Tab-separated table of C-alpha atoms in Angstrom:
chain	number	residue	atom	x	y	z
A	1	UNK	CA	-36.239	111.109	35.589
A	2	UNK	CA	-35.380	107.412	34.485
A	3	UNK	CA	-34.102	107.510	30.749
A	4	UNK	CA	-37.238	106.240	28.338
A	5	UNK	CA	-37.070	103.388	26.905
A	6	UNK	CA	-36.034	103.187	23.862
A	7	UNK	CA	-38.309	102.262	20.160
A	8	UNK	CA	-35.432	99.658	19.244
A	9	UNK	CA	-36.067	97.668	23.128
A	10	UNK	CA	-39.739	97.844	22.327
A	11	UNK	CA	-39.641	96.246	19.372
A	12	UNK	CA	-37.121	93.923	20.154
A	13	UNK	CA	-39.479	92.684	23.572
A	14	UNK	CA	-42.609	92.504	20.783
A	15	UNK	CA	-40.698	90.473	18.135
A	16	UNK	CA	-39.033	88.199	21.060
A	17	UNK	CA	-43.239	88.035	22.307
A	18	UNK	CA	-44.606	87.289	19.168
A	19	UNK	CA	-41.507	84.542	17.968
A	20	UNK	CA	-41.348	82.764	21.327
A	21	UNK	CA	-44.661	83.723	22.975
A	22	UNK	CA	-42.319	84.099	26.519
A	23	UNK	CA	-44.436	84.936	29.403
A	24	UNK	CA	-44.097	88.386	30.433
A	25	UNK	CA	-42.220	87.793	33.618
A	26	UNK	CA	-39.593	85.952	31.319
A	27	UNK	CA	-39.233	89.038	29.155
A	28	UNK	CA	-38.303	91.058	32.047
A	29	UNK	CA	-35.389	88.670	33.571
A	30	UNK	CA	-34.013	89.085	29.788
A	31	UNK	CA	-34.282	92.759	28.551
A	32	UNK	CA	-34.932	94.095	31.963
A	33	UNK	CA	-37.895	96.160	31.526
A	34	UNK	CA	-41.010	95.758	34.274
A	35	UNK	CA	-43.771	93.523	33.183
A	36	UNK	CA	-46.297	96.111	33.591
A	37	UNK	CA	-44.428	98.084	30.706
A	38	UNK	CA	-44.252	95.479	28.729
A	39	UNK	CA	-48.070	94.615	28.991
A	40	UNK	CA	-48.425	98.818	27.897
A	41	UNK	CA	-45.981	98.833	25.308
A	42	UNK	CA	-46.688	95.422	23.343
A	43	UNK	CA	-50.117	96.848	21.891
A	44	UNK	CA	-48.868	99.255	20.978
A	45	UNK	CA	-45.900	98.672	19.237
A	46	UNK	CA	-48.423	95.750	17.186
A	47	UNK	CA	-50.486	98.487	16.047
A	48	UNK	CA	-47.229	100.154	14.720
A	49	UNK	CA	-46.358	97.583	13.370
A	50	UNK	CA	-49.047	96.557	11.531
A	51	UNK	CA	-49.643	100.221	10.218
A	52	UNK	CA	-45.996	100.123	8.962
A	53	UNK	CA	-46.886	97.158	7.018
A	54	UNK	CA	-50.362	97.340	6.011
A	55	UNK	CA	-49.097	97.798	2.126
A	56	UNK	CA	-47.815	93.866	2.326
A	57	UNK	CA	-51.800	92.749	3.590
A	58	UNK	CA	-54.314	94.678	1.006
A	59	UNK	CA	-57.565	93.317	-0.513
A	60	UNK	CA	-56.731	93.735	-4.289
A	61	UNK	CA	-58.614	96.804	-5.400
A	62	UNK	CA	-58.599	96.185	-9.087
A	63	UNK	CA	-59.415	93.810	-11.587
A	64	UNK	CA	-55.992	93.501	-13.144
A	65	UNK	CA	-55.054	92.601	-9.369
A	66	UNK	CA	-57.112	89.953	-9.362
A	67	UNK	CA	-56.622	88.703	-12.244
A	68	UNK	CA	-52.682	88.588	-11.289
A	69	UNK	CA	-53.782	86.352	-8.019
A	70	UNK	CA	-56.386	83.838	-10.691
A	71	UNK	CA	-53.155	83.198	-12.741
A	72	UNK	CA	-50.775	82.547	-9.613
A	73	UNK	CA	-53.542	79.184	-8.774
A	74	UNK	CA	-54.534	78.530	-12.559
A	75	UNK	CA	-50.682	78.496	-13.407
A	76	UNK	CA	-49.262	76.539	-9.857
A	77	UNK	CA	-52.300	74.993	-8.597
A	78	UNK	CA	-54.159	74.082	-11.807
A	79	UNK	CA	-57.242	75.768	-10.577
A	80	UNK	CA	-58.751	78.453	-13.045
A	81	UNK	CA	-61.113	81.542	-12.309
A	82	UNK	CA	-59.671	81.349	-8.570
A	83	UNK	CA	-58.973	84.481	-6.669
A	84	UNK	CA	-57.896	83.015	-3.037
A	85	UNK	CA	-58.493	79.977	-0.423
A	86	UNK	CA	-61.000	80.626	3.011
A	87	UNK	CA	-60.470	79.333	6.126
A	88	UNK	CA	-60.479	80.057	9.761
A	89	UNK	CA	-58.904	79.117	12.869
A	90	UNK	CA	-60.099	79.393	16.836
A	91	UNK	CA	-57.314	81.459	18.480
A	92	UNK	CA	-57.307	80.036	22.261
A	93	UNK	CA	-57.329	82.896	24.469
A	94	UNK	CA	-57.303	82.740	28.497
A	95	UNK	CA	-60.924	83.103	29.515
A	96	UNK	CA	-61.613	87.133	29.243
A	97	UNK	CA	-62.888	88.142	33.298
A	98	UNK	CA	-66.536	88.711	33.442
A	99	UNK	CA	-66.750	87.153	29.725
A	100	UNK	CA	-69.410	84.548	30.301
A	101	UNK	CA	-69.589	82.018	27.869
A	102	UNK	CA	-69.364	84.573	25.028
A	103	UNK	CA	-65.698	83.007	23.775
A	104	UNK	CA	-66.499	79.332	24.746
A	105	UNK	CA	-66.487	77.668	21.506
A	106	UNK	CA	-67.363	73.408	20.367
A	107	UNK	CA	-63.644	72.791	21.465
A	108	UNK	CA	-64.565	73.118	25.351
A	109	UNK	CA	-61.943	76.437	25.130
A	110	UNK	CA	-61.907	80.024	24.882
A	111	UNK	CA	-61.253	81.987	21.669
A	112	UNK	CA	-61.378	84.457	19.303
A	113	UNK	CA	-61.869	83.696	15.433
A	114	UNK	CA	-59.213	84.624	12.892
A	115	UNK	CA	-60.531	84.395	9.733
A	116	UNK	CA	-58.186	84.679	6.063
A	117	UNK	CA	-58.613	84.712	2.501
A	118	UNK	CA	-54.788	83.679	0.944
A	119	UNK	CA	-53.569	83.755	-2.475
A	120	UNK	CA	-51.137	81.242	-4.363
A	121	UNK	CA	-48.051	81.624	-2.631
A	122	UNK	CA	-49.212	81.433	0.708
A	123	UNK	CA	-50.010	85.642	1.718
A	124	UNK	CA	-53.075	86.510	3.376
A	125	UNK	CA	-54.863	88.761	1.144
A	126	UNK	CA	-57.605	89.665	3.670
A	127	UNK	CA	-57.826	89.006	7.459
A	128	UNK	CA	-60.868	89.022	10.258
A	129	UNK	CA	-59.955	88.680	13.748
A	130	UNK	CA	-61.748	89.213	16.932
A	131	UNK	CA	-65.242	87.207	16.572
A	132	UNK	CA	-66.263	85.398	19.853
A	133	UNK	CA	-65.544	81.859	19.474
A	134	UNK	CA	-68.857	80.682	20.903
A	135	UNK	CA	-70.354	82.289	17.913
A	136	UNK	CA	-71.473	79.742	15.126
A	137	UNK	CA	-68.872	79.504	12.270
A	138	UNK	CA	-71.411	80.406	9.243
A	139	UNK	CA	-72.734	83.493	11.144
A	140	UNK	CA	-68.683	84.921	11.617
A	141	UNK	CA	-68.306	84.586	7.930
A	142	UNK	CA	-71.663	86.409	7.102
A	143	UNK	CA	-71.150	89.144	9.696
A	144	UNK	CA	-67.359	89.794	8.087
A	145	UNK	CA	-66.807	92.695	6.027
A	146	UNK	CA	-65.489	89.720	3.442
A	147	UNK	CA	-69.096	88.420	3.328
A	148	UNK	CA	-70.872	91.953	2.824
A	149	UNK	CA	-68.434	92.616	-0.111
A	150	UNK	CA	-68.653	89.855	-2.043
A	151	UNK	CA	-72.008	89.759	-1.610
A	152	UNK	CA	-72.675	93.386	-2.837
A	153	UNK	CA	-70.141	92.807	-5.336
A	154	UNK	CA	-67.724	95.635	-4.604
A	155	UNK	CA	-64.135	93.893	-4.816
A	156	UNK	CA	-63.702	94.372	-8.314
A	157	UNK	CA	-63.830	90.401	-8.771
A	158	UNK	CA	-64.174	89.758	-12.252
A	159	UNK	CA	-67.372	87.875	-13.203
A	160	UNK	CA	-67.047	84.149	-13.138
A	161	UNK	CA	-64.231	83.916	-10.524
A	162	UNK	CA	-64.688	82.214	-7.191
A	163	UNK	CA	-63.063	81.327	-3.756
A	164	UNK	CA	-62.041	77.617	-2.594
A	165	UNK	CA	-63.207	76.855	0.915
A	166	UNK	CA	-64.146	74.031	3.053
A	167	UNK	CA	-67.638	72.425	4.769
A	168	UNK	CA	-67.012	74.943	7.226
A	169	UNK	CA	-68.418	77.566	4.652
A	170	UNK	CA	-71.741	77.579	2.366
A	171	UNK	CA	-71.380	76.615	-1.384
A	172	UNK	CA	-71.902	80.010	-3.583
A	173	UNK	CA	-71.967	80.536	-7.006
A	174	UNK	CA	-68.336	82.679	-5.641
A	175	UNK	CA	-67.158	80.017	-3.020
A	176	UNK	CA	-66.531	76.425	-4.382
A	177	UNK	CA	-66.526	73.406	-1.773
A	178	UNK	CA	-66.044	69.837	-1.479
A	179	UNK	CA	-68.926	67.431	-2.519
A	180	UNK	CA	-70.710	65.326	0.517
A	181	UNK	CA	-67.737	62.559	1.049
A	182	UNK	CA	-70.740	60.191	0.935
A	183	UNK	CA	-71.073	58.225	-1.870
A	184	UNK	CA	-68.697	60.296	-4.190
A	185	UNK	CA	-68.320	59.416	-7.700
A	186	UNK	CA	-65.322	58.943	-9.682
A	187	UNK	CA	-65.983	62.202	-11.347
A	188	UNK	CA	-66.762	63.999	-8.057
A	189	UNK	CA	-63.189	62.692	-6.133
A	190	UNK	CA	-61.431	64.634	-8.801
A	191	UNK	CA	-63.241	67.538	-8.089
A	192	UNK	CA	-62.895	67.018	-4.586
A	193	UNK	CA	-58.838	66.549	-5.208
A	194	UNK	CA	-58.362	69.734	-7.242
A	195	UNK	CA	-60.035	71.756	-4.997
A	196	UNK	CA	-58.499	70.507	-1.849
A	197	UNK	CA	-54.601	70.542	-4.140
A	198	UNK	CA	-55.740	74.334	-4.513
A	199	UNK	CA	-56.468	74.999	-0.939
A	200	UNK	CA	-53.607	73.367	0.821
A	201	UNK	CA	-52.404	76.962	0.026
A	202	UNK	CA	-54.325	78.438	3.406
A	203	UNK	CA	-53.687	75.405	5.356
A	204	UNK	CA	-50.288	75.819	5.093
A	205	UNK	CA	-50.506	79.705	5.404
A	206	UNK	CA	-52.157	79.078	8.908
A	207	UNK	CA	-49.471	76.193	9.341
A	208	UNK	CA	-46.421	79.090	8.545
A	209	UNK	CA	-47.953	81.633	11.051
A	210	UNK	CA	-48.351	79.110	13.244
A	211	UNK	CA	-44.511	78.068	13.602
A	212	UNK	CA	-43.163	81.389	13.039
A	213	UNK	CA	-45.140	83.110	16.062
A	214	UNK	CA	-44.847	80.617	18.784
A	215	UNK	CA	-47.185	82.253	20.426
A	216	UNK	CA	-50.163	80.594	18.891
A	217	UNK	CA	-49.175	77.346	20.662
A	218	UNK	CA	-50.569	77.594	23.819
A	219	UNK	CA	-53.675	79.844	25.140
A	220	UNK	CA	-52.363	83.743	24.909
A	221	UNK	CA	-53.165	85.344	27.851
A	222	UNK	CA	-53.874	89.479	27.039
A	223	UNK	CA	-56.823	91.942	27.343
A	224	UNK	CA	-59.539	91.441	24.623
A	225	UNK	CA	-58.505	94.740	23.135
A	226	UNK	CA	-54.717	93.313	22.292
A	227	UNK	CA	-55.127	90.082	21.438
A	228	UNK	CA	-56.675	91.842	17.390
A	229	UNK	CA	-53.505	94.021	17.238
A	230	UNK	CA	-51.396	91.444	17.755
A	231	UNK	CA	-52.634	89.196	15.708
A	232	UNK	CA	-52.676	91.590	12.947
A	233	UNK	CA	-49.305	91.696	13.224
A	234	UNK	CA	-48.323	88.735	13.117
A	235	UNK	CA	-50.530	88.348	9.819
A	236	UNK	CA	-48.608	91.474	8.679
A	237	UNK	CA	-45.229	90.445	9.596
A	238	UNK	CA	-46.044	86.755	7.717
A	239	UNK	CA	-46.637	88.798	4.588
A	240	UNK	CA	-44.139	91.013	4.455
A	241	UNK	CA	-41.528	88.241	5.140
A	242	UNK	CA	-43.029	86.037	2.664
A	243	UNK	CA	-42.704	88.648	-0.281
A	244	UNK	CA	-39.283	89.997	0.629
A	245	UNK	CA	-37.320	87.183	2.144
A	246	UNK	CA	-37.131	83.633	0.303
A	247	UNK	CA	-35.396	82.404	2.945
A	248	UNK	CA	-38.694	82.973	5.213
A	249	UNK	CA	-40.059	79.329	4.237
A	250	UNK	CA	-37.616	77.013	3.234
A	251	UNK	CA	-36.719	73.136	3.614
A	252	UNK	CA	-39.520	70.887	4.367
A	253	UNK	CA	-41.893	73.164	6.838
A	254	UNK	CA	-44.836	73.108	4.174
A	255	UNK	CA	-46.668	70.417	2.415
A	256	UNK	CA	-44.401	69.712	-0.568
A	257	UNK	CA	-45.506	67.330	-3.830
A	258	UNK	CA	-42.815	64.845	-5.454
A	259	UNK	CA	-42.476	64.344	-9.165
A	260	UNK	CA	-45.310	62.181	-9.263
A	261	UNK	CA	-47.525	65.351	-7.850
A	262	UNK	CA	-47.734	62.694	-4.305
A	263	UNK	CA	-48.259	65.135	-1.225
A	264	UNK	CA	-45.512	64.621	1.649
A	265	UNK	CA	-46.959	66.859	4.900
A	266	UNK	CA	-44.747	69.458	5.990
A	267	UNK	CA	-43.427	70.108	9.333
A	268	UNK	CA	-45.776	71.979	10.800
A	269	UNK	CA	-48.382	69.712	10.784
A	270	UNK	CA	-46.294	67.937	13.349
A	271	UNK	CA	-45.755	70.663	15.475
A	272	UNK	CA	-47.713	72.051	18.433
A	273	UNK	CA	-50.347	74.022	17.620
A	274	UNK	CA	-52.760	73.794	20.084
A	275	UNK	CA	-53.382	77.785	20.413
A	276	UNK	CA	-54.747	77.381	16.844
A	277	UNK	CA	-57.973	74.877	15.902
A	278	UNK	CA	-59.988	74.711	12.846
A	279	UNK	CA	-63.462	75.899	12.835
A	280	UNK	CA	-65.812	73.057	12.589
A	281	UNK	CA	-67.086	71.602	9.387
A	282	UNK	CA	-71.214	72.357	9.279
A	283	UNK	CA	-74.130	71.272	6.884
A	284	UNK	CA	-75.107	74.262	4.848
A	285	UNK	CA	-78.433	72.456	3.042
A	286	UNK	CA	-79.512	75.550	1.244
A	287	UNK	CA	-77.315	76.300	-1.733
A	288	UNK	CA	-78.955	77.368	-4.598
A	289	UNK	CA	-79.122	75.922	-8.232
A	290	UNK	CA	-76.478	78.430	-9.770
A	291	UNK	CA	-73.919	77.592	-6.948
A	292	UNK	CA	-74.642	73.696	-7.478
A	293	UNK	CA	-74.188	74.094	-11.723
A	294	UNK	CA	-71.197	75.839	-11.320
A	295	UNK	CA	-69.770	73.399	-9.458
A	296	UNK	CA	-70.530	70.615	-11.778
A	297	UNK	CA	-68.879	72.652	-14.302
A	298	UNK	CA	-65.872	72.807	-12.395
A	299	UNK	CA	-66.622	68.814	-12.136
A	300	UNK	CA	-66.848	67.929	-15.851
A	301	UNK	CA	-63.973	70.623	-16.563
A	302	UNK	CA	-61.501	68.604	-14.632
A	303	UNK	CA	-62.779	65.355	-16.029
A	304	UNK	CA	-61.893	66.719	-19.619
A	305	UNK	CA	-59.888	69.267	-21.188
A	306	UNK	CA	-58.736	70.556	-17.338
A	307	UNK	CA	-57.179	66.982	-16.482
A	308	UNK	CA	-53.663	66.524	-15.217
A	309	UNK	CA	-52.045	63.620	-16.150
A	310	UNK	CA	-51.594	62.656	-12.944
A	311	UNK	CA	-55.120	62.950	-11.152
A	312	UNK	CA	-56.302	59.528	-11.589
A	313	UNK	CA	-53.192	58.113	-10.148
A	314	UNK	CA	-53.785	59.749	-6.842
A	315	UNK	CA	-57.462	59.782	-6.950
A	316	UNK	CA	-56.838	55.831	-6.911
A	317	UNK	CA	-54.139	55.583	-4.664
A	318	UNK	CA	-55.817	57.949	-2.248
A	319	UNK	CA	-58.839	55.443	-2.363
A	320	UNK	CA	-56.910	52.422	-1.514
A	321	UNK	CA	-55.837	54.301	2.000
């Protein structure tokens, strides 16, 4: 019998997958191990993977927990009573055989949805992957698990706190957007500017991923059934990297601010990441009244005692361009 191969190759083939996103054939000609093994062996080394680290990507499960996450974006991001930033990204797939339309999304490609809730320092907190991209973006969030908890309130959240998303998502008395861009007053760009300050933290968590794994920058070509446990581990991997390694994100890869709090883009907004596009923005008309008065609150906080010295600066400057 041939000797096995060994749990150090696998991984080493897996990491070398997920960092470079090499094309099975490639990873033969350099660890020589068949292609077909490799296509076995990747899934499930993932799902090891991720197991191994599924203590670095937990939903808080207490209050002091999130209370720990509110002062990480009060303290660094000047955003109080926030518990984490929303978004979601397309992952381009190859078109699935016999799939139909089912993963054709608005971008004229085919993908699955991976949807994240991140804290203040960039960790995802809470991931959903696997939703067909043809599926309409507000429907994925209220068919997550996310959705069904805060809704049913069973996160331990304390009362009062709320998540910062985009006009991909609806405004909630626990999910905070932009105003319409139409028309804004002075009062309402501020808003707008604290909250989008606040949630560069997921764009640039998505942006991290995103040049780490290679492998989200062109269409990933696996079996429906991978493609979730690998991109769980990536997720995983991102996490546990981020909170054990400071040398994991360093130099200029991430949007950085100056003294005068002016936003330079980092790196990876220049890189290719065409496996990865943002969920469209839609028109949620039906928020309700309590969602709408917290939000003015929010509004007429940072207009008075929650100003930074600096807002009106950039709210101007930011005008002029």
């Amino acid at each position: 019998m041939r000797q096995a191969i060994s749990a150090k190759t696998k991984l080493e083939v897996t990491l070398r997958y997920l960092a470079t996103g090499d094309s099975f054939k490639s990873l033969e000609f350099l660890f020589r191990v068949p292609k077909n093994t490799i296509s076995k062996f990747i899934p499930e080394t993932c799902e090891a993977i991720y197991n191994e680290l599924a203590e670095f990507i937990q939903v808080p499960v207490t209050s002091d927990e999130w209370k720990n996450i509110e002062y990480g974006f009060r303290t660094r991001w000047n955003f109080p009573r926030c518990v984490g930033a929303l978004d979601g990204k397309h992952v381009v797939i190859r078109a699935p055989p016999g799939s139909g339309s089912d993963y054709f999304n608005y971008k004229n490609s085919y993908s699955i949805v991976l949807m994240a809730l991140v804290d203040s320092d960039y960790c995802f907190l809470y991931v959903d992957v696997g939703a067909k991209g043809r599926g309409s973006d507000g429907g994925i969030f209220q068919n997550s698990s996310l959705y069904n908890a805060l809704e049913t309130n069973s996160l331990a959240i304390p009362n009062n706190f709320v998540i910062l998303a985009d006009d991909t998502f609806p405004l909630k008395k626990y999910i905070m957007k932009p105003y319409s861009r139409r028309n804004l007053t002075p009062a309402e760009r501020i808003y707008n500017y604290r909250l989008s300050r606040a949630r560069r933290v997921v764009e640039n968590a998505f942006g991290i991923l995103a040049s780490k794994f290679r492998l989200f920058e062109k269409p990933i070509s696996l079996k429906l059934e991978t493609l979730d446990k690998v991109v769980l581990a990536c997720c995983a991997i991102h996490n546990w990297l981020k909170k054990t390694n400071p040398r994991y994100v360093t130099g200029d890869l991430i949007d950085y601010e100056d003294e005068d709090h002016r936003v330079f883009p980092g790196s990876w907004r220049q890189n290719n990441h065409s496996g990865l596009q943002n969920l469209p923005a839609t028109n949620h008309r039906h928020s309700n009244m309590e969602a709408q008065q917290i939000r003015n609150k929010y509004r007429d906080y940072f207009n008075n005692e929650g100003a930074v010295p600096w807002q009106n600066q950039i709210i101007d400057v930011s005008n002029e361009l």
